[in-house]
Coordinates of C-alpha atoms in Angstrom, one line a residue:
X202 CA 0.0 0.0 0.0
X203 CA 1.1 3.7 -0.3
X204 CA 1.5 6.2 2.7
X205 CA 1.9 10.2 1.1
X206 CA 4.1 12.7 3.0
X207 CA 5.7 15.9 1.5
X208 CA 9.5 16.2 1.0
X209 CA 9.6 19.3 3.5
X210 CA 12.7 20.3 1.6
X211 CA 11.3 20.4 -1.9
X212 CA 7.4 20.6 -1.0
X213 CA 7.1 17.6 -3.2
X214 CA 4.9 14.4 -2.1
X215 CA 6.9 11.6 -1.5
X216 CA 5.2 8.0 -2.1
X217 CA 6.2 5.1 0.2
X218 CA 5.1 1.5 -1.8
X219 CA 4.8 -1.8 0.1
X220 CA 4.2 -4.9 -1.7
X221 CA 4.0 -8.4 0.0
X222 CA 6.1 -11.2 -1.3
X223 CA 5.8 -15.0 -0.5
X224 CA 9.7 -16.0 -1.6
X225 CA 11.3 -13.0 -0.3
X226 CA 9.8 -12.5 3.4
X227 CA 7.2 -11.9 5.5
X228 CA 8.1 -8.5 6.1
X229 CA 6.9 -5.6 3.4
X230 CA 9.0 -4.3 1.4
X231 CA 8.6 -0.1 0.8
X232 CA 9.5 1.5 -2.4
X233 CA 10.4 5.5 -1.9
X234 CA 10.6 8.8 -3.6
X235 CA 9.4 12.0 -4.9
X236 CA 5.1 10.8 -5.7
X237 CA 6.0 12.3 -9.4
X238 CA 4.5 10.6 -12.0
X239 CA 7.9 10.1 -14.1
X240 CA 9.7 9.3 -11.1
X241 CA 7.0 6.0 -9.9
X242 CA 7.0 4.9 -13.6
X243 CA 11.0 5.1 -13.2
X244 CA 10.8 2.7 -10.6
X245 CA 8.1 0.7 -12.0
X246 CA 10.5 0.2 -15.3
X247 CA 13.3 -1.7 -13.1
X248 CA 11.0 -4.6 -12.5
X249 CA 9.7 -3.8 -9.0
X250 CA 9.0 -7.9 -8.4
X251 CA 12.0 -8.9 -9.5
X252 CA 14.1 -6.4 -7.3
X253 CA 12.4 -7.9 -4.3
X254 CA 12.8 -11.5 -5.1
X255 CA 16.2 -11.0 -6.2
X256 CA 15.3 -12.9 -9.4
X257 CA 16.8 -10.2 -11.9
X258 CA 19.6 -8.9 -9.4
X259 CA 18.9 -5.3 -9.3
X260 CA 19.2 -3.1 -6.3
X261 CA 18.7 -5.1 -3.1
X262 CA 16.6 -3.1 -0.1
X263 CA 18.4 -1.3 1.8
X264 CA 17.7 -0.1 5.9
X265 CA 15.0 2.5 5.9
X266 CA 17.3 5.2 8.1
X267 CA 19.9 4.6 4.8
X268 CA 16.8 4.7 2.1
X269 CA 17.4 7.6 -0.4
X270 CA 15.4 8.4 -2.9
X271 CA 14.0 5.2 -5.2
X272 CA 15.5 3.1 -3.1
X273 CA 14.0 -0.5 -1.8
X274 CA 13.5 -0.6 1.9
X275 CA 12.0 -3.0 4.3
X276 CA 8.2 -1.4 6.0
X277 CA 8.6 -1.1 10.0
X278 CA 5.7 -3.5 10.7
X279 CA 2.7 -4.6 8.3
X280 CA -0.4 -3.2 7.8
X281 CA -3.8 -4.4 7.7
X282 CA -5.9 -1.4 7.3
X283 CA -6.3 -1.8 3.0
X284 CA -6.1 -5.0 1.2
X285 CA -4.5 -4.3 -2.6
X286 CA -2.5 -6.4 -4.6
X287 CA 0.7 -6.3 -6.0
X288 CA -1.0 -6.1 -9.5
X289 CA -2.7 -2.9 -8.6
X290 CA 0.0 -1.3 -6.8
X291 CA 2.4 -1.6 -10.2
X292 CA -0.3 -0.9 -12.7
X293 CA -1.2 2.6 -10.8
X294 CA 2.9 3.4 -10.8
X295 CA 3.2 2.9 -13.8
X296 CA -0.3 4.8 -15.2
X297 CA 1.5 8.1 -12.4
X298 CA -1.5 7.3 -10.1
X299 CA -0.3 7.3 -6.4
X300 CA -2.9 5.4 -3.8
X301 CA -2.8 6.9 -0.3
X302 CA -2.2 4.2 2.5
X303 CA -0.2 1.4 2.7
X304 CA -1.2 -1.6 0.7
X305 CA -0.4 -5.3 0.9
X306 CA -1.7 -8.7 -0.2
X307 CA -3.0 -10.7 2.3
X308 CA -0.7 -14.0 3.2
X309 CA -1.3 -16.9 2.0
X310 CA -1.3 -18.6 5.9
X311 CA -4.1 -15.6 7.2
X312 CA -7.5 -17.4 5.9
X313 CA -10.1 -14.6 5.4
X314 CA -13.9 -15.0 4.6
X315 CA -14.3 -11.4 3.0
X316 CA -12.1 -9.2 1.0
X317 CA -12.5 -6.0 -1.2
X318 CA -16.1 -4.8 -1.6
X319 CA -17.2 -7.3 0.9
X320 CA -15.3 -6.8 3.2
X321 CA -16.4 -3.5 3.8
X322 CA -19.7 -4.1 3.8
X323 CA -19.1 -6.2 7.2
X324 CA -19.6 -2.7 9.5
X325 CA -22.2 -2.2 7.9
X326 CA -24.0 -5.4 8.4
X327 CA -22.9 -5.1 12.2
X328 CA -24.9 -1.6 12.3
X329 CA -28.1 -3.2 10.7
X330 CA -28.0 -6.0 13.2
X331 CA -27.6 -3.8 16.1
X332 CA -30.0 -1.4 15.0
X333 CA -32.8 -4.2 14.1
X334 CA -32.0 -6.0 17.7
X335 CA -32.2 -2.3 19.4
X336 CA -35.8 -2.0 17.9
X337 CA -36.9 -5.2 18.1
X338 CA -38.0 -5.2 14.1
X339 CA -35.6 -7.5 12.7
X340 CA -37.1 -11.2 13.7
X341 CA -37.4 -13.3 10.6
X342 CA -39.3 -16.3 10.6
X343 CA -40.7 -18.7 8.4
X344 CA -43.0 -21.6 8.8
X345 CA -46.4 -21.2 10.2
X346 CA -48.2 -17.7 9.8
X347 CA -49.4 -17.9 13.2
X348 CA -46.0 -19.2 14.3
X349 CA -44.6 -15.8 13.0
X350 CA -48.0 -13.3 13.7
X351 CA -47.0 -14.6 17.6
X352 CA -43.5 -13.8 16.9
X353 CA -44.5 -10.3 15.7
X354 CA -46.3 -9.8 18.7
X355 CA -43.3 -11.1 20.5
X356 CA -41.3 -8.0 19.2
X357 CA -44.0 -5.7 19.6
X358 CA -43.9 -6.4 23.3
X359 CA -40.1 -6.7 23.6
X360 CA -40.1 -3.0 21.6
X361 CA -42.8 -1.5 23.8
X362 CA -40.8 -2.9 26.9
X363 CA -37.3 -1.8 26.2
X364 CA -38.8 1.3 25.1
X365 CA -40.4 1.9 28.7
X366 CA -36.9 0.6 30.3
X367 CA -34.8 3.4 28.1
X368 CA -37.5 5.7 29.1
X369 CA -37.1 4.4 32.9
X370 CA -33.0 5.1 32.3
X371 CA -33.3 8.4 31.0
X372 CA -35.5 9.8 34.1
X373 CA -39.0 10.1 31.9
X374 CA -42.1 8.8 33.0
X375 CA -45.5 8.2 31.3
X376 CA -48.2 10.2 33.2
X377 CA -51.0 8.1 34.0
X378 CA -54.8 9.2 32.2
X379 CA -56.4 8.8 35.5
X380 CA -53.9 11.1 37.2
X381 CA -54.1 13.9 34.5
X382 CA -57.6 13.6 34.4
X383 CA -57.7 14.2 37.8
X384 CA -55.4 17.1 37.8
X385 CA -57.2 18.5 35.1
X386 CA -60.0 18.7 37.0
X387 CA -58.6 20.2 40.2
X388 CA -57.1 23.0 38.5
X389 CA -60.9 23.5 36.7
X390 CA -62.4 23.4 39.8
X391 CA -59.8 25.6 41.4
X392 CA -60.5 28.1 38.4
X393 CA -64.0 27.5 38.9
X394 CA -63.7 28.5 42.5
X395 CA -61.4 31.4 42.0
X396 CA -64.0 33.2 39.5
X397 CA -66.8 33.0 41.8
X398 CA -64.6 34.7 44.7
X399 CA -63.6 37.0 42.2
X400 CA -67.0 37.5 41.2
X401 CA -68.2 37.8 45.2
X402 CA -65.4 40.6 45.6
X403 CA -66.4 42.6 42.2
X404 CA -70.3 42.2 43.7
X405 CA -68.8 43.4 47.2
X406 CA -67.1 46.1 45.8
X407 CA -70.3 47.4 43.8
X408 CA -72.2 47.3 46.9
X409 CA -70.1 49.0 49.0
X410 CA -69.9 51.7 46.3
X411 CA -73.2 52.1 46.6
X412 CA -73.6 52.3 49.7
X413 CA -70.9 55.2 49.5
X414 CA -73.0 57.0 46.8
X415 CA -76.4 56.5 48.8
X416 CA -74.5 58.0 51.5
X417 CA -72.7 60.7 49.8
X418 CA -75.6 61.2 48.1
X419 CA -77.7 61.5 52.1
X420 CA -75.1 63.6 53.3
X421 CA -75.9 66.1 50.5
X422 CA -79.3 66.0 50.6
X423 CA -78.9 66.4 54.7
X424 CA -76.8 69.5 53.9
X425 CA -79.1 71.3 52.0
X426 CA -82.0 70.7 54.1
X427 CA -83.0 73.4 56.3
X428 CA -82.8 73.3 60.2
X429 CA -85.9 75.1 60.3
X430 CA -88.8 76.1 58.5
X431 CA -92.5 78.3 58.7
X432 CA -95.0 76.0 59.6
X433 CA -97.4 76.9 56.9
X434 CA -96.4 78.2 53.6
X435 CA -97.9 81.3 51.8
X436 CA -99.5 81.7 55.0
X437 CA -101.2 84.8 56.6
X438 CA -100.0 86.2 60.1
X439 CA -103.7 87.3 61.4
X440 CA -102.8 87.4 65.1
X441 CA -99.2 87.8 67.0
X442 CA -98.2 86.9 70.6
X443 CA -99.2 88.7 73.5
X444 CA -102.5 89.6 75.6
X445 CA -105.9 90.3 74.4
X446 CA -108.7 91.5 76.4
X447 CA -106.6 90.4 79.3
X448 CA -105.4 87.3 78.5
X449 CA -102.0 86.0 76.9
X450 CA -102.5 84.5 73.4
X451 CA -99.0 82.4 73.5
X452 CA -98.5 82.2 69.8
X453 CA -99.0 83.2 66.5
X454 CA -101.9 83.2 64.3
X455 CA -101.0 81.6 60.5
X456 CA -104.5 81.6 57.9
X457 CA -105.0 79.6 55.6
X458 CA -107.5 77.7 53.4
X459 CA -108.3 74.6 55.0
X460 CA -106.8 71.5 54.3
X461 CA -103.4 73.3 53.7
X462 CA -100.4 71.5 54.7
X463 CA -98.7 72.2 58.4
X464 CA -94.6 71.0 58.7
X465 CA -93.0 70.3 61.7
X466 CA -90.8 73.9 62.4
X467 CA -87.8 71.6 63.2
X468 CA -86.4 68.1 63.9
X469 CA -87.6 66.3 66.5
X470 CA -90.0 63.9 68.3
X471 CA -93.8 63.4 68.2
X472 CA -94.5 63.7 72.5
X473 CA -98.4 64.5 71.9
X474 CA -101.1 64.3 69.3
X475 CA -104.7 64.1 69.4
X476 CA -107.7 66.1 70.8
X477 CA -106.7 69.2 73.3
X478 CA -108.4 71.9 75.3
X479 CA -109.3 75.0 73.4
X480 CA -107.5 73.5 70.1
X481 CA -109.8 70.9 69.0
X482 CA -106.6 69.2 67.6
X483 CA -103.2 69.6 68.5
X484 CA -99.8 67.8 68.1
X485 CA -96.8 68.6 70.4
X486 CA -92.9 68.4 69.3
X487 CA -89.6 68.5 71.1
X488 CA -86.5 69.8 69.6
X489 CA -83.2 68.5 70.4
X490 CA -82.4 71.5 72.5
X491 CA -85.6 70.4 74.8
X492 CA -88.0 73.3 73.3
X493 CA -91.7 72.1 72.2
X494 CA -93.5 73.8 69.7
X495 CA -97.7 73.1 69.4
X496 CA -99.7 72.8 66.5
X497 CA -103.5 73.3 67.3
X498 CA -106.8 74.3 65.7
X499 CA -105.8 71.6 62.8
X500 CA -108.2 69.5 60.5
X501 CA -106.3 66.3 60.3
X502 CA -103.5 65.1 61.9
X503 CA -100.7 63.0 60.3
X504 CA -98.3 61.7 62.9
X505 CA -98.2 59.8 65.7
X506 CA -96.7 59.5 69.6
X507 CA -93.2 58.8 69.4
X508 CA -92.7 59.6 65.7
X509 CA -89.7 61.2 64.6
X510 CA -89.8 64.0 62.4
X511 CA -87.8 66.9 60.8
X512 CA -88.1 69.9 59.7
X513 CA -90.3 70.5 56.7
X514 CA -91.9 67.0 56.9
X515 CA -95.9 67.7 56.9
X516 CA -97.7 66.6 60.2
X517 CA -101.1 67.3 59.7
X518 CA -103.9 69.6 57.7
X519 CA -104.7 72.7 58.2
X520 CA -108.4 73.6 59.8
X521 CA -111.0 75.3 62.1
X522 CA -111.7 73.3 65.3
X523 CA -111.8 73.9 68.9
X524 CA -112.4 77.5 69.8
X525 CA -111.8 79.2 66.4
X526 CA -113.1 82.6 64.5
X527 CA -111.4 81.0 61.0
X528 CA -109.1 78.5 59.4
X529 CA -105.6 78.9 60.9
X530 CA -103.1 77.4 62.8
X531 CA -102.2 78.4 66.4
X532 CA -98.5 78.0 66.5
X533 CA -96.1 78.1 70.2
X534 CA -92.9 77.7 71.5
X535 CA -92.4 76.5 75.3
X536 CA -88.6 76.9 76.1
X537 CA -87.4 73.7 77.8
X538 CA -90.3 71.5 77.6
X539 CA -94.3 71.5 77.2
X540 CA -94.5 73.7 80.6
X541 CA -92.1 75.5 79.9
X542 CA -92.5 79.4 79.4
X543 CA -94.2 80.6 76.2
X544 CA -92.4 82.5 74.2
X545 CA -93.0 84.6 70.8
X546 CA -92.5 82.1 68.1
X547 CA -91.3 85.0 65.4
X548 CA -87.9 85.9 66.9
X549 CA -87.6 82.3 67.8
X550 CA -88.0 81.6 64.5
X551 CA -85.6 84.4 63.2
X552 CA -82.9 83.2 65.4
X553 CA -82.9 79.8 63.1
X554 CA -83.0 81.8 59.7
X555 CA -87.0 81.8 59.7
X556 CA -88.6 85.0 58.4
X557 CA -93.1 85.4 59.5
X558 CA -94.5 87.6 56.6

């Protein structure tokens, strides 16, 4: 066989030839020079074979440390990487073809079942057999059809099971259906249950807000209402505080048509209503600060004992009962409680913004 290396003093490739001869020895023999084609056909014209049998005495080989160039010299050790024979080797001197690697014929005492083209097919037959035993696809059988449907299931098996083991050795496991299923349905129940507390906050949230606009919206309206107010509207004062014909009249005289409205003058608490002395009907209120005003001389009354009221909210109808010359209402303010002094009701009433026309 041939092995190329370049001359490093001339750049040229140098050719080392090794033929195998039964007569000479068993060692190779190495043929070397400049890998020129004029210089291989050179060599190939002194009757290579002959030089190494010694048949037509030409040059003898010489030690390889001595070799020059074209000279015979004896290979180190054999090689058994390429298989080429003599033939070949001589034929592709001569035609200036060099082969890279070292060739040799194989010796007559080595037996071998395979050479050339088969021989390297042998790797790859190794591959297909590993491969077809790895997968468990390369059982041939022959006989009965049964016989061989059994062996296919046989490999099916063996696959699935060495599939499962390299699946085992690489640190991968199959999830179970039962345990996904169940997973699956935790996490749609824990979505499930996250929404509706989601849902529960978002409803919290709107009723809290408005709860905050009803309240916002009370505070307002309990701004803007008035502390106090006239008892009747559109009203006519027809009589004022103080004595007549000897005798105190202790409030205020409002006309009006009968069946007019009558509004409490401020907040407070229902203490009396129902018939009275003199008034026919009357209906008694405290304030917070402990003052009662009276309501008499009225046609209906609308509240009750114990009702809370405030300002402006309508407590009964105006009329003409108990000792009465028209339709009016007798209006009075008893400082501290119902016996309590009486005092004029119009700069009462001007002390908590109230104007009597």
């Amino acid at each position: 066989m041939s092995d190329d290396v370049r001359n490093p003093s001339t750049g040229e490739w140098n050719a080392i030839v090794g033929i195998w001869s039964d007569e000479f020895t068993a060692d190779p023999v190495v043929v070397q020079g400049p890998a020129t084609a004029a210089a291989l056909r050179a060599v190939a014209a002194r009757d290579l074979v002959d030089h190494i049998t010694g048949d037509a005495g030409g040059t003898r080989p010489v030690p390889h440390a001595q070799a020059a160039d074209g000279d015979v010299v004896l290979a180190d050790a054999p090689r058994e990487d390429v298989e080429v024979s003599a033939a070949e080797i001589i034929a592709a001197i001569a035609e200036g073809r060099v082969p890279r690697g070292r060739h040799r014929q194989v010796k007559p005492a080595r037996t071998r079942s395979l050479a050339g083209p088969a021989r390297m097919r042998k790797p790859t037959l190794y591959l297909a057999a590993a491969l077809a035993g790895a997968t468990g696809v390369g059982l041939l059988t022959t006989g009965d059809p049964q016989a061989q449907a059994g062996s296919a299931v046989t490999a099916a098996e063996a696959s699935a099971a060495q599939a499962t083991s390299v699946a085992d050795a690489l640190g991968l496991q199959t999830p179970d259906p039962a345990v996904v299923e169940s997973d699956a349905v935790s996490q749609l129940q824990q979505m499930a249950a996250s929404r509706a507390q989601r849902e529960d906050a978002q409803a919290a949230a709107q009723e809290t807000q408005a709860a905050a606009d009803q309240a916002a919206i009370a505070a307002a309206e309990e701004a803007a209402r008035p502390k106090a107010v006239l008892p009747v509207d559109g009203a006519r004062l027809s009589s004022t505080f103080g004595y007549r014909w000897g005798t105190l009249h202790a409030g205020i005289d409002l006309a009006a048509p009968i069946g007019t409205p009558e509004y409490a003058a401020m907040d407070g608490v229902v203490i009396k209503a129902g018939p009275a002395s003199g008034f026919g009907l009357a209906v008694y209120i405290q304030h917070e600060n402990g003052d009662v005003t009276v309501y008499g001389h009225m046609e209906e009354i609308l509240v009750s004992e114990g009702q809370t009221v405030k300002a402006g909210d309508t407590i009964a109808l105006l009329g003409n009962r108990g000792q009465s010359t028209g339709p009016h209402l007798h209006f009075e303010v008893h400082v501290g409680g119902i016996g309590g002094e009486k005092v004029d009701p119009i700069p009462w009433l001007a002390e908590r913004g109230v104007s009597v026309p």
